[in-house]
mmCIF file of C-alpha atoms in Angstrom:
data_model
loop_
_atom_site.group_PDB
_atom_site.id
_atom_site.type_symbol
_atom_site.label_atom_id
_atom_site.label_comp_id
_atom_site.label_asym_id
_atom_site.label_seq_id
_atom_site.Cartn_x
_atom_site.Cartn_y
_atom_site.Cartn_z
ATOM 1 C CA MET M 1 157.255 -140.581 -151.871
ATOM 2 C CA THR M 2 155.636 -142.036 -148.782
ATOM 3 C CA ASP M 3 156.181 -140.639 -145.308
ATOM 4 C CA GLU M 4 158.212 -143.727 -144.410
ATOM 5 C CA GLU M 5 160.492 -143.246 -147.423
ATOM 6 C CA LEU M 6 160.862 -139.598 -146.494
ATOM 7 C CA VAL M 7 161.889 -140.471 -142.938
ATOM 8 C CA ILE M 8 164.467 -142.951 -144.260
ATOM 9 C CA GLU M 9 165.868 -140.316 -146.629
ATOM 10 C CA PHE M 10 166.005 -137.881 -143.711
ATOM 11 C CA ALA M 11 167.820 -140.440 -141.540
ATOM 12 C CA PHE M 12 170.424 -141.153 -144.227
ATOM 13 C CA THR M 13 170.982 -137.439 -144.774
ATOM 14 C CA ARG M 14 171.346 -136.882 -141.042
ATOM 15 C CA MET M 15 173.914 -139.695 -140.798
ATOM 16 C CA ASP M 16 175.900 -138.035 -143.605
ATOM 17 C CA ASN M 17 175.680 -134.608 -141.899
ATOM 18 C CA PRO M 18 175.605 -135.138 -138.119
ATOM 19 C CA GLY M 19 176.421 -131.549 -137.154
ATOM 20 C CA LEU M 20 173.481 -129.911 -138.902
ATOM 21 C CA GLU M 21 170.213 -128.708 -137.389
ATOM 22 C CA LEU M 22 166.975 -130.479 -138.326
ATOM 23 C CA GLU M 23 165.866 -127.673 -140.659
ATOM 24 C CA GLU M 24 169.200 -127.761 -142.496
ATOM 25 C CA ILE M 25 168.887 -131.520 -142.919
ATOM 26 C CA ALA M 26 165.336 -131.117 -144.227
ATOM 27 C CA ALA M 27 166.622 -128.585 -146.775
ATOM 28 C CA LEU M 28 169.273 -131.067 -147.931
ATOM 29 C CA VAL M 29 166.600 -133.754 -148.287
ATOM 30 C CA VAL M 30 164.486 -131.466 -150.462
ATOM 31 C CA ARG M 31 167.500 -130.702 -152.652
ATOM 32 C CA ARG M 32 168.348 -134.415 -152.953
ATOM 33 C CA VAL M 33 164.885 -135.608 -153.956
ATOM 34 C CA GLY M 34 164.571 -133.147 -156.824
ATOM 35 C CA PRO M 35 162.011 -130.709 -158.180
ATOM 36 C CA GLU M 36 159.137 -133.160 -158.681
ATOM 37 C CA HIS M 37 159.137 -134.249 -155.049
ATOM 38 C CA MET M 38 159.717 -130.639 -153.970
ATOM 39 C CA LEU M 39 156.513 -129.670 -155.752
ATOM 40 C CA ASP M 40 154.662 -132.586 -154.149
ATOM 41 C CA PHE M 41 155.916 -131.636 -150.669
ATOM 42 C CA ALA M 42 154.928 -127.994 -151.184
ATOM 43 C CA ALA M 43 151.477 -129.108 -152.360
ATOM 44 C CA ARG M 44 151.095 -131.201 -149.200
ATOM 45 C CA THR M 45 151.974 -128.157 -147.103
ATOM 46 C CA LEU M 46 149.369 -126.159 -149.005
ATOM 47 C CA ALA M 47 146.782 -128.881 -148.412
ATOM 48 C CA THR M 48 147.587 -129.025 -144.693
ATOM 49 C CA ARG M 49 147.812 -125.295 -144.003
ATOM 50 C CA GLY M 50 145.500 -123.945 -146.677
ATOM 51 C CA GLU M 51 148.219 -121.435 -147.591
ATOM 52 C CA LEU M 52 151.853 -121.171 -148.558
ATOM 53 C CA ARG M 53 153.944 -119.036 -146.251
ATOM 54 C CA GLY M 54 156.900 -118.804 -148.583
ATOM 55 C CA ALA M 55 158.395 -120.069 -151.776
ATOM 56 C CA MET M 56 157.991 -123.645 -152.950
ATOM 57 C CA PHE M 57 161.352 -124.712 -151.488
ATOM 58 C CA GLU M 58 160.527 -123.407 -148.007
ATOM 59 C CA ALA M 59 157.089 -125.028 -148.122
ATOM 60 C CA ALA M 60 158.703 -128.344 -149.088
ATOM 61 C CA VAL M 61 161.179 -128.071 -146.204
ATOM 62 C CA GLU M 62 158.284 -127.346 -143.850
ATOM 63 C CA HIS M 63 156.541 -130.534 -144.998
ATOM 64 C CA VAL M 64 159.665 -132.638 -144.437
ATOM 65 C CA LEU M 65 160.057 -131.248 -140.920
ATOM 66 C CA ARG M 66 156.372 -131.789 -140.146
ATOM 67 C CA VAL M 67 156.532 -135.434 -141.226
ATOM 68 C CA VAL M 68 159.745 -136.147 -139.335
ATOM 69 C CA LEU M 69 158.605 -134.458 -136.145
ATOM 70 C CA THR M 70 155.157 -136.061 -136.288
ATOM 71 C CA LEU M 71 156.552 -139.551 -136.738
ATOM 72 C CA ARG M 72 159.184 -138.897 -134.095
ATOM 73 C CA GLY M 73 156.462 -138.729 -131.462
ATOM 74 C CA PRO M 74 156.134 -136.630 -128.327
ATOM 75 C CA SER M 75 159.259 -135.523 -126.540
ATOM 76 C CA ASP M 76 159.774 -136.536 -122.937
#
């Protein structure tokens, strides 16, 4: 899954769940995309950080948040 596809998935999930925090939305995205993408996201976190700070699910959520916040740009 590309970063652009991930951002689109995040946006659709956020539209379906407007009252949730960003981390909760990222967790829903990870659940929706399934175990293969979860493993890929966790591996990307490992590659970026050089370590895993939690279980595979938490590492995958961290990757989703990192991508979304990076592509979102600086806050004003």
